[in-house]
PDB file of C-alpha atoms in Angstrom:
ATOM      1  CA  MET A   1      26.547-107.922   2.245  1.00  0.00           C
ATOM      2  CA  ARG A   2      29.459-106.948   4.465  1.00  0.00           C
ATOM      3  CA  LEU A   3      28.928-103.443   4.024  1.00  0.00           C
ATOM      4  CA  LYS A   4      25.233-103.307   4.275  1.00  0.00           C
ATOM      5  CA  ASN A   5      23.560 -99.850   5.370  1.00  0.00           C
ATOM      6  CA  LYS A   6      27.226 -98.245   5.044  1.00  0.00           C
ATOM      7  CA  THR A   7      28.189 -95.440   3.088  1.00  0.00           C
ATOM      8  CA  ALA A   8      31.648 -95.478   1.522  1.00  0.00           C
ATOM      9  CA  PHE A   9      33.833 -92.863  -0.146  1.00  0.00           C
ATOM     10  CA  VAL A  10      36.576 -93.980  -2.685  1.00  0.00           C
ATOM     11  CA  THR A  11      39.321 -91.483  -3.951  1.00  0.00           C
ATOM     12  CA  GLY A  12      41.135 -92.481  -6.968  1.00  0.00           C
ATOM     13  CA  ALA A  13      38.365 -94.662  -7.858  1.00  0.00           C
ATOM     14  CA  THR A  14      38.072 -93.817 -11.709  1.00  0.00           C
ATOM     15  CA  SER A  15      40.913 -96.805 -12.229  1.00  0.00           C
ATOM     16  CA  GLY A  16      43.148 -99.411 -10.268  1.00  0.00           C
ATOM     17  CA  ILE A  17      42.608-100.343  -7.285  1.00  0.00           C
ATOM     18  CA  GLY A  18      39.790 -97.505  -6.605  1.00  0.00           C
ATOM     19  CA  ARG A  19      37.700 -98.726  -9.293  1.00  0.00           C
ATOM     20  CA  VAL A  20      37.983-102.364  -8.394  1.00  0.00           C
ATOM     21  CA  THR A  21      37.210-101.667  -4.666  1.00  0.00           C
ATOM     22  CA  ALA A  22      34.518 -99.234  -5.409  1.00  0.00           C
ATOM     23  CA  ARG A  23      32.455-102.281  -7.198  1.00  0.00           C
ATOM     24  CA  ILE A  24      33.359-104.712  -4.598  1.00  0.00           C
ATOM     25  CA  PHE A  25      32.056-102.130  -1.717  1.00  0.00           C
ATOM     26  CA  ALA A  26      29.022-101.977  -3.987  1.00  0.00           C
ATOM     27  CA  GLU A  27      28.459-105.634  -4.211  1.00  0.00           C
ATOM     28  CA  GLU A  28      29.029-106.003  -0.596  1.00  0.00           C
ATOM     29  CA  GLY A  29      26.105-103.698   0.189  1.00  0.00           C
ATOM     30  CA  ALA A  30      27.539-100.226   0.711  1.00  0.00           C
ATOM     31  CA  GLU A  31      26.441 -97.060  -0.749  1.00  0.00           C
ATOM     32  CA  VAL A  32      29.387 -95.983  -3.074  1.00  0.00           C
ATOM     33  CA  VAL A  33      30.743 -92.721  -3.581  1.00  0.00           C
ATOM     34  CA  LEU A  34      33.531 -92.700  -6.552  1.00  0.00           C
ATOM     35  CA  ALA A  35      35.865 -89.492  -6.341  1.00  0.00           C
ATOM     36  CA  GLY A  36      38.530 -88.830  -8.854  1.00  0.00           C
ATOM     37  CA  ARG A  37      39.600 -86.532 -11.421  1.00  0.00           C
ATOM     38  CA  ARG A  38      38.771 -88.193 -14.633  1.00  0.00           C
ATOM     39  CA  LYS A  39      34.949 -87.286 -15.195  1.00  0.00           C
ATOM     40  CA  SER A  40      33.979 -89.964 -17.922  1.00  0.00           C
ATOM     41  CA  GLU A  41      35.935 -92.487 -16.506  1.00  0.00           C
ATOM     42  CA  GLY A  42      34.367 -92.326 -13.290  1.00  0.00           C
ATOM     43  CA  GLU A  43      30.688 -91.848 -14.322  1.00  0.00           C
ATOM     44  CA  ALA A  44      31.220 -95.057 -16.456  1.00  0.00           C
ATOM     45  CA  VAL A  45      32.197 -96.910 -13.395  1.00  0.00           C
ATOM     46  CA  ALA A  46      29.306 -95.408 -11.345  1.00  0.00           C
ATOM     47  CA  GLN A  47      26.728 -96.480 -14.044  1.00  0.00           C
ATOM     48  CA  GLU A  48      28.139 -99.826 -13.885  1.00  0.00           C
ATOM     49  CA  ILE A  49      27.594-100.040 -10.284  1.00  0.00           C
ATOM     50  CA  ARG A  50      23.901 -98.812 -10.741  1.00  0.00           C
ATOM     51  CA  GLN A  51      23.174-101.263 -13.414  1.00  0.00           C
ATOM     52  CA  ALA A  52      24.198-104.046 -11.392  1.00  0.00           C
ATOM     53  CA  GLY A  53      21.748-103.104  -8.734  1.00  0.00           C
ATOM     54  CA  GLY A  54      24.063-101.300  -6.606  1.00  0.00           C
ATOM     55  CA  GLN A  55      23.878 -97.215  -5.777  1.00  0.00           C
ATOM     56  CA  ALA A  56      26.704 -95.219  -6.415  1.00  0.00           C
ATOM     57  CA  ILE A  57      27.750 -91.422  -7.515  1.00  0.00           C
ATOM     58  CA  PHE A  58      30.534 -90.165  -9.025  1.00  0.00           C
ATOM     59  CA  ILE A  59      32.051 -86.790  -7.811  1.00  0.00           C
ATOM     60  CA  GLN A  60      34.704 -84.952  -9.811  1.00  0.00           C
ATOM     61  CA  LEU A  61      37.574 -84.199  -7.483  1.00  0.00           C
ATOM     62  CA  ASP A  62      41.336 -83.373  -6.855  1.00  0.00           C
ATOM     63  CA  VAL A  63      42.035 -84.413  -3.339  1.00  0.00           C
ATOM     64  CA  THR A  64      45.214 -81.873  -3.387  1.00  0.00           C
ATOM     65  CA  GLN A  65      42.385 -79.224  -3.219  1.00  0.00           C
ATOM     66  CA  PRO A  66      40.781 -78.239   0.375  1.00  0.00           C
ATOM     67  CA  ASP A  67      37.670 -76.494  -1.050  1.00  0.00           C
ATOM     68  CA  GLN A  68      37.242 -79.338  -3.255  1.00  0.00           C
ATOM     69  CA  VAL A  69      37.431 -81.941  -0.510  1.00  0.00           C
ATOM     70  CA  GLU A  70      35.393 -80.376   1.663  1.00  0.00           C
ATOM     71  CA  ALA A  71      32.570 -79.788  -1.161  1.00  0.00           C
ATOM     72  CA  ALA A  72      32.684 -83.596  -1.684  1.00  0.00           C
ATOM     73  CA  ILE A  73      32.358 -85.029   1.459  1.00  0.00           C
ATOM     74  CA  ALA A  74      29.000 -82.380   1.978  1.00  0.00           C
ATOM     75  CA  GLN A  75      27.498 -83.625  -1.052  1.00  0.00           C
ATOM     76  CA  SER A  76      28.126 -87.209  -0.344  1.00  0.00           C
ATOM     77  CA  VAL A  77      26.384 -86.765   2.902  1.00  0.00           C
ATOM     78  CA  ARG A  78      23.305 -84.945   1.309  1.00  0.00           C
ATOM     79  CA  THR A  79      23.321 -87.734  -1.145  1.00  0.00           C
ATOM     80  CA  PHE A  80      23.207 -90.940   1.434  1.00  0.00           C
ATOM     81  CA  GLY A  81      22.764 -89.067   4.413  1.00  0.00           C
ATOM     82  CA  LYS A  82      25.402 -90.330   6.296  1.00  0.00           C
ATOM     83  CA  LEU A  83      29.551 -91.069   6.065  1.00  0.00           C
ATOM     84  CA  ASP A  84      30.782 -94.748   7.368  1.00  0.00           C
ATOM     85  CA  VAL A  85      34.131 -95.812   5.332  1.00  0.00           C
ATOM     86  CA  ILE A  86      36.705 -93.320   3.780  1.00  0.00           C
ATOM     87  CA  PHE A  87      39.010 -95.113   1.758  1.00  0.00           C
ATOM     88  CA  ASN A  88      41.886 -92.619   0.761  1.00  0.00           C
ATOM     89  CA  ASN A  89      43.081 -94.308  -2.405  1.00  0.00           C
ATOM     90  CA  ALA A  90      44.255 -91.226  -4.266  1.00  0.00           C
ATOM     91  CA  GLY A  91      47.821 -91.666  -5.318  1.00  0.00           C
ATOM     92  CA  GLY A  92      50.579 -92.385  -7.564  1.00  0.00           C
ATOM     93  CA  SER A  93      54.371 -91.449  -8.368  1.00  0.00           C
ATOM     94  CA  SER A  94      56.332 -90.049 -11.493  1.00  0.00           C
ATOM     95  CA  VAL A  95      59.180 -91.405 -13.394  1.00  0.00           C
ATOM     96  CA  LYS A  96      60.812 -88.181 -12.710  1.00  0.00           C
ATOM     97  CA  ASP A  97      60.914 -89.394  -8.974  1.00  0.00           C
ATOM     98  CA  GLY A  98      64.661 -90.874  -7.804  1.00  0.00           C
ATOM     99  CA  LYS A  99      67.513 -90.064  -5.656  1.00  0.00           C
ATOM    100  CA  VAL A 100      67.075 -86.821  -3.245  1.00  0.00           C
ATOM    101  CA  THR A 101      70.278 -85.392  -4.666  1.00  0.00           C
ATOM    102  CA  ASP A 102      68.924 -85.844  -8.541  1.00  0.00           C
ATOM    103  CA  ILE A 103      65.783 -85.095  -8.832  1.00  0.00           C
ATOM    104  CA  GLU A 104      63.827 -81.770  -8.794  1.00  0.00           C
ATOM    105  CA  ILE A 105      62.757 -80.018  -5.666  1.00  0.00           C
ATOM    106  CA  GLN A 106      59.245 -79.880  -6.760  1.00  0.00           C
ATOM    107  CA  GLU A 107      59.095 -83.269  -7.966  1.00  0.00           C
ATOM    108  CA  PHE A 108      59.417 -83.881  -3.888  1.00  0.00           C
ATOM    109  CA  TRP A 109      56.785 -81.399  -3.130  1.00  0.00           C
ATOM    110  CA  ASN A 110      54.144 -82.769  -5.853  1.00  0.00           C
ATOM    111  CA  ALA A 111      54.414 -86.526  -4.176  1.00  0.00           C
ATOM    112  CA  ILE A 112      53.658 -84.858  -0.596  1.00  0.00           C
ATOM    113  CA  GLN A 113      50.495 -82.767  -2.257  1.00  0.00           C
ATOM    114  CA  LEU A 114      49.022 -85.728  -3.596  1.00  0.00           C
ATOM    115  CA  ASN A 115      49.864 -88.707  -1.471  1.00  0.00           C
ATOM    116  CA  LEU A 116      50.058 -87.149   1.855  1.00  0.00           C
ATOM    117  CA  PHE A 117      48.392 -83.579   1.841  1.00  0.00           C
ATOM    118  CA  GLY A 118      45.509 -85.413  -0.272  1.00  0.00           C
ATOM    119  CA  THR A 119      45.383 -88.180   2.544  1.00  0.00           C
ATOM    120  CA  PHE A 120      45.290 -85.335   5.202  1.00  0.00           C
ATOM    121  CA  LEU A 121      42.416 -83.156   3.350  1.00  0.00           C
ATOM    122  CA  CYS A 122      39.986 -86.166   3.071  1.00  0.00           C
ATOM    123  CA  CYS A 123      40.346 -87.359   6.619  1.00  0.00           C
ATOM    124  CA  ARG A 124      40.118 -83.282   7.885  1.00  0.00           C
ATOM    125  CA  PHE A 125      36.960 -83.390   6.244  1.00  0.00           C
ATOM    126  CA  GLY A 126      35.746 -86.787   6.445  1.00  0.00           C
ATOM    127  CA  ILE A 127      36.156 -87.654  10.117  1.00  0.00           C
ATOM    128  CA  PRO A 128      33.694 -85.625  11.748  1.00  0.00           C
ATOM    129  CA  GLU A 129      31.029 -86.997   9.370  1.00  0.00           C
ATOM    130  CA  LEU A 130      32.269 -90.370  10.473  1.00  0.00           C
ATOM    131  CA  ILE A 131      31.929 -89.109  14.004  1.00  0.00           C
ATOM    132  CA  LYS A 132      28.489 -87.656  13.865  1.00  0.00           C
ATOM    133  CA  ALA A 133      27.455 -91.557  12.301  1.00  0.00           C
ATOM    134  CA  GLY A 134      28.698 -92.744  15.390  1.00  0.00           C
ATOM    135  CA  GLY A 135      32.152 -94.474  13.967  1.00  0.00           C
ATOM    136  CA  GLY A 136      33.607 -95.539  11.257  1.00  0.00           C
ATOM    137  CA  SER A 137      36.467 -96.863   9.238  1.00  0.00           C
ATOM    138  CA  VAL A 138      39.510 -95.141   7.464  1.00  0.00           C
ATOM    139  CA  ILE A 139      41.672 -96.973   5.200  1.00  0.00           C
ATOM    140  CA  ASN A 140      44.983 -95.155   3.844  1.00  0.00           C
ATOM    141  CA  ASN A 141      46.839 -96.628   0.675  1.00  0.00           C
ATOM    142  CA  GLY A 142      50.334 -96.681   1.536  1.00  0.00           C
ATOM    143  CA  SER A 143      52.707 -98.479  -0.284  1.00  0.00           C
ATOM    144  CA  TYR A 144      55.470-101.146   0.277  1.00  0.00           C
ATOM    145  CA  VAL A 145      58.268 -98.862  -0.392  1.00  0.00           C
ATOM    146  CA  ALA A 146      57.370 -97.320   2.881  1.00  0.00           C
ATOM    147  CA  LEU A 147      58.330-100.502   4.685  1.00  0.00           C
ATOM    148  CA  HIS A 148      61.079-102.080   2.284  1.00  0.00           C
ATOM    149  CA  GLY A 149      63.369 -99.257   0.758  1.00  0.00           C
ATOM    150  CA  LEU A 150      63.322 -99.796  -3.151  1.00  0.00           C
ATOM    151  CA  GLY A 151      64.174 -95.975  -4.513  1.00  0.00           C
ATOM    152  CA  LEU A 152      61.972 -93.229  -5.488  1.00  0.00           C
ATOM    153  CA  ASP A 153      62.727 -91.054  -2.669  1.00  0.00           C
ATOM    154  CA  ALA A 154      59.758 -88.484  -2.775  1.00  0.00           C
ATOM    155  CA  TYR A 155      57.119 -91.073  -3.498  1.00  0.00           C
ATOM    156  CA  THR A 156      58.816 -93.069  -0.605  1.00  0.00           C
ATOM    157  CA  ALA A 157      58.787 -90.320   1.745  1.00  0.00           C
ATOM    158  CA  SER A 158      55.035 -89.384   1.242  1.00  0.00           C
ATOM    159  CA  LYS A 159      53.954 -92.863   2.038  1.00  0.00           C
ATOM    160  CA  GLY A 160      55.766 -93.165   4.858  1.00  0.00           C
ATOM    161  CA  GLY A 161      54.376 -90.032   5.876  1.00  0.00           C
ATOM    162  CA  VAL A 162      50.773 -91.993   5.362  1.00  0.00           C
ATOM    163  CA  LEU A 163      51.593 -95.062   7.536  1.00  0.00           C
ATOM    164  CA  ALA A 164      52.700 -92.412  10.029  1.00  0.00           C
ATOM    165  CA  MET A 165      49.540 -90.449   9.972  1.00  0.00           C
ATOM    166  CA  THR A 166      47.559 -93.768   9.907  1.00  0.00           C
ATOM    167  CA  ARG A 167      49.025 -94.541  13.445  1.00  0.00           C
ATOM    168  CA  SER A 168      49.014 -91.255  14.769  1.00  0.00           C
ATOM    169  CA  MET A 169      45.084 -90.931  13.849  1.00  0.00           C
ATOM    170  CA  ALA A 170      44.001 -94.200  15.283  1.00  0.00           C
ATOM    171  CA  VAL A 171      45.093 -92.893  18.571  1.00  0.00           C
ATOM    172  CA  GLU A 172      43.641 -89.608  18.020  1.00  0.00           C
ATOM    173  CA  PHE A 173      40.017 -90.724  17.419  1.00  0.00           C
ATOM    174  CA  ALA A 174      39.970 -94.238  18.890  1.00  0.00           C
ATOM    175  CA  GLU A 175      37.667 -92.840  21.456  1.00  0.00           C
ATOM    176  CA  LYS A 176      35.291 -91.456  19.225  1.00  0.00           C
ATOM    177  CA  LYS A 177      35.100 -94.961  17.773  1.00  0.00           C
ATOM    178  CA  ILE A 178      37.218 -93.924  14.642  1.00  0.00           C
ATOM    179  CA  ARG A 179      39.472 -96.929  13.356  1.00  0.00           C
ATOM    180  CA  VAL A 180      42.200 -96.123  11.152  1.00  0.00           C
ATOM    181  CA  ASN A 181      44.211 -98.367   9.250  1.00  0.00           C
ATOM    182  CA  ALA A 182      46.174 -99.031   6.053  1.00  0.00           C
ATOM    183  CA  ILE A 183      47.153-101.351   3.365  1.00  0.00           C
ATOM    184  CA  ALA A 184      50.592-101.283   1.887  1.00  0.00           C
ATOM    185  CA  PRO A 185      50.900-103.033  -1.545  1.00  0.00           C
ATOM    186  CA  ALA A 186      53.703-103.982  -3.382  1.00  0.00           C
ATOM    187  CA  VAL A 187      53.554-103.920  -7.373  1.00  0.00           C
ATOM    188  CA  VAL A 188      49.817-104.313  -8.294  1.00  0.00           C
ATOM    189  CA  GLY A 189      48.995-105.640 -11.407  1.00  0.00           C
ATOM    190  CA  THR A 190      46.846-102.414 -12.609  1.00  0.00           C
ATOM    191  CA  GLU A 191      46.714-101.042 -16.551  1.00  0.00           C
ATOM    192  CA  ARG A 192      49.099 -98.148 -15.295  1.00  0.00           C
ATOM    193  CA  ILE A 193      51.808-100.345 -13.590  1.00  0.00           C
ATOM    194  CA  VAL A 194      51.939-103.113 -16.312  1.00  0.00           C
ATOM    195  CA  GLU A 195      52.635-100.361 -18.669  1.00  0.00           C
ATOM    196  CA  ARG A 196      55.076 -98.504 -16.469  1.00  0.00           C
ATOM    197  CA  VAL A 197      56.909-101.943 -15.543  1.00  0.00           C
ATOM    198  CA  LYS A 198      57.942-102.337 -19.513  1.00  0.00           C
ATOM    199  CA  VAL A 199      60.025 -99.297 -19.511  1.00  0.00           C
ATOM    200  CA  ASP A 200      60.766 -98.266 -16.091  1.00  0.00           C
ATOM    201  CA  PRO A 201      63.881-100.271 -14.824  1.00  0.00           C
ATOM    202  CA  LEU A 202      63.002 -99.888 -11.083  1.00  0.00           C
ATOM    203  CA  GLY A 203      59.397-101.050 -11.826  1.00  0.00           C
ATOM    204  CA  THR A 204      60.934-104.478 -13.377  1.00  0.00           C
ATOM    205  CA  LYS A 205      63.295-104.379 -10.245  1.00  0.00           C
ATOM    206  CA  ALA A 206      60.326-104.427  -7.932  1.00  0.00           C
ATOM    207  CA  PHE A 207      58.458-106.905 -10.038  1.00  0.00           C
ATOM    208  CA  ALA A 208      61.413-109.345  -9.935  1.00  0.00           C
ATOM    209  CA  ILE A 209      61.537-109.691  -6.280  1.00  0.00           C
ATOM    210  CA  GLN A 210      57.637-110.646  -5.808  1.00  0.00           C
ATOM    211  CA  ARG A 211      57.886-114.151  -5.972  1.00  0.00           C
ATOM    212  CA  LEU A 212      54.175-114.219  -6.360  1.00  0.00           C
ATOM    213  CA  GLY A 213      54.088-112.397  -8.960  1.00  0.00           C
ATOM    214  CA  LEU A 214      51.964-109.179  -9.579  1.00  0.00           C
ATOM    215  CA  ILE A 215      49.374-108.608  -6.907  1.00  0.00           C
ATOM    216  CA  PRO A 216      45.891-108.717  -8.868  1.00  0.00           C
ATOM    217  CA  PRO A 217      43.767-105.477  -7.705  1.00  0.00           C
ATOM    218  CA  GLU A 218      41.007-107.436  -6.343  1.00  0.00           C
ATOM    219  CA  GLU A 219      43.436-108.368  -3.657  1.00  0.00           C
ATOM    220  CA  ALA A 220      43.997-104.987  -2.397  1.00  0.00           C
ATOM    221  CA  ALA A 221      40.198-104.503  -2.873  1.00  0.00           C
ATOM    222  CA  TYR A 222      39.524-107.209  -0.436  1.00  0.00           C
ATOM    223  CA  ALA A 223      42.274-105.885   2.044  1.00  0.00           C
ATOM    224  CA  ALA A 224      40.298-102.728   2.317  1.00  0.00           C
ATOM    225  CA  LEU A 225      36.905-104.503   2.625  1.00  0.00           C
ATOM    226  CA  PHE A 226      38.161-106.254   5.079  1.00  0.00           C
ATOM    227  CA  PHE A 227      39.222-102.949   7.168  1.00  0.00           C
ATOM    228  CA  ALA A 228      36.059-101.239   5.796  1.00  0.00           C
ATOM    229  CA  SER A 229      33.527-104.019   7.309  1.00  0.00           C
ATOM    230  CA  ASP A 230      32.637-104.475  11.281  1.00  0.00           C
ATOM    231  CA  GLU A 231      34.745-107.685  10.749  1.00  0.00           C
ATOM    232  CA  SER A 232      37.846-105.003  11.912  1.00  0.00           C
ATOM    233  CA  ARG A 233      36.033-103.335  14.436  1.00  0.00           C
ATOM    234  CA  THR A 234      38.600-103.853  17.078  1.00  0.00           C
ATOM    235  CA  THR A 235      41.708-103.474  15.165  1.00  0.00           C
ATOM    236  CA  THR A 236      43.022 -99.755  14.773  1.00  0.00           C
ATOM    237  CA  GLY A 237      46.508 -98.612  13.700  1.00  0.00           C
ATOM    238  CA  GLN A 238      47.645-101.405  11.348  1.00  0.00           C
ATOM    239  CA  THR A 239      48.996-101.897   8.258  1.00  0.00           C
ATOM    240  CA  LEU A 240      48.785-104.431   5.971  1.00  0.00           C
ATOM    241  CA  TYR A 241      51.586-105.445   3.665  1.00  0.00           C
ATOM    242  CA  LEU A 242      50.685-107.022   0.753  1.00  0.00           C
ATOM    243  CA  ASN A 243      54.065-107.838  -0.611  1.00  0.00           C
ATOM    244  CA  GLY A 244      53.601-110.238  -3.587  1.00  0.00           C
ATOM    245  CA  GLY A 245      56.282-112.756  -1.972  1.00  0.00           C
ATOM    246  CA  GLY A 246      58.906-109.816  -2.007  1.00  0.00           C
TER     247      GLY A 246
END
């Protein structure tokens, strides 16, 4: 029960890494707020957690919308009384991404808004609640592309911003006992990624350089669990690179 008596807010929790992480956090004793855009999928995961004896609610949320993020954080605190952990997992890339000289300008802003601005908003409204709770942990989901160039210039820029902001926030909030860390997974074997690799040459290239194969979503979730737990209470400003052997 590594997260006993903690409340965790997980974005992008309706599928992939977010869904697996929410389940593992609950198994480890946390009260979990699952946030995401797909209501039926999110409600189903929350119900699974409750049926297994855990505590969880689902809040429909678009992390790019400030009013929605502020309301979701407030609802989380009303429900469970406090907030201890934020896992900024929501994000993604598009098959339209590519070279800066080729992609549409809006493609760049879409990536920045979802990956970087969404993380910013959850921190903006969530960190004050962590401070009220006496301290806590923010975990940001970056990407291996921010550390190992592979293309996808818009997505790479947005995730590079996430990792830079992670380091900056770690300094800004350390005196408030808030630690801010990131995970940077290579290609994770989620349903979406497995399907994309079949049709996307870049995805195939990424998979080919991972000598240990696709990363199981559980591995990314356990990395987030380490940063969420008190085992990392003196660690901040760090990025854990899950490279798949690439």
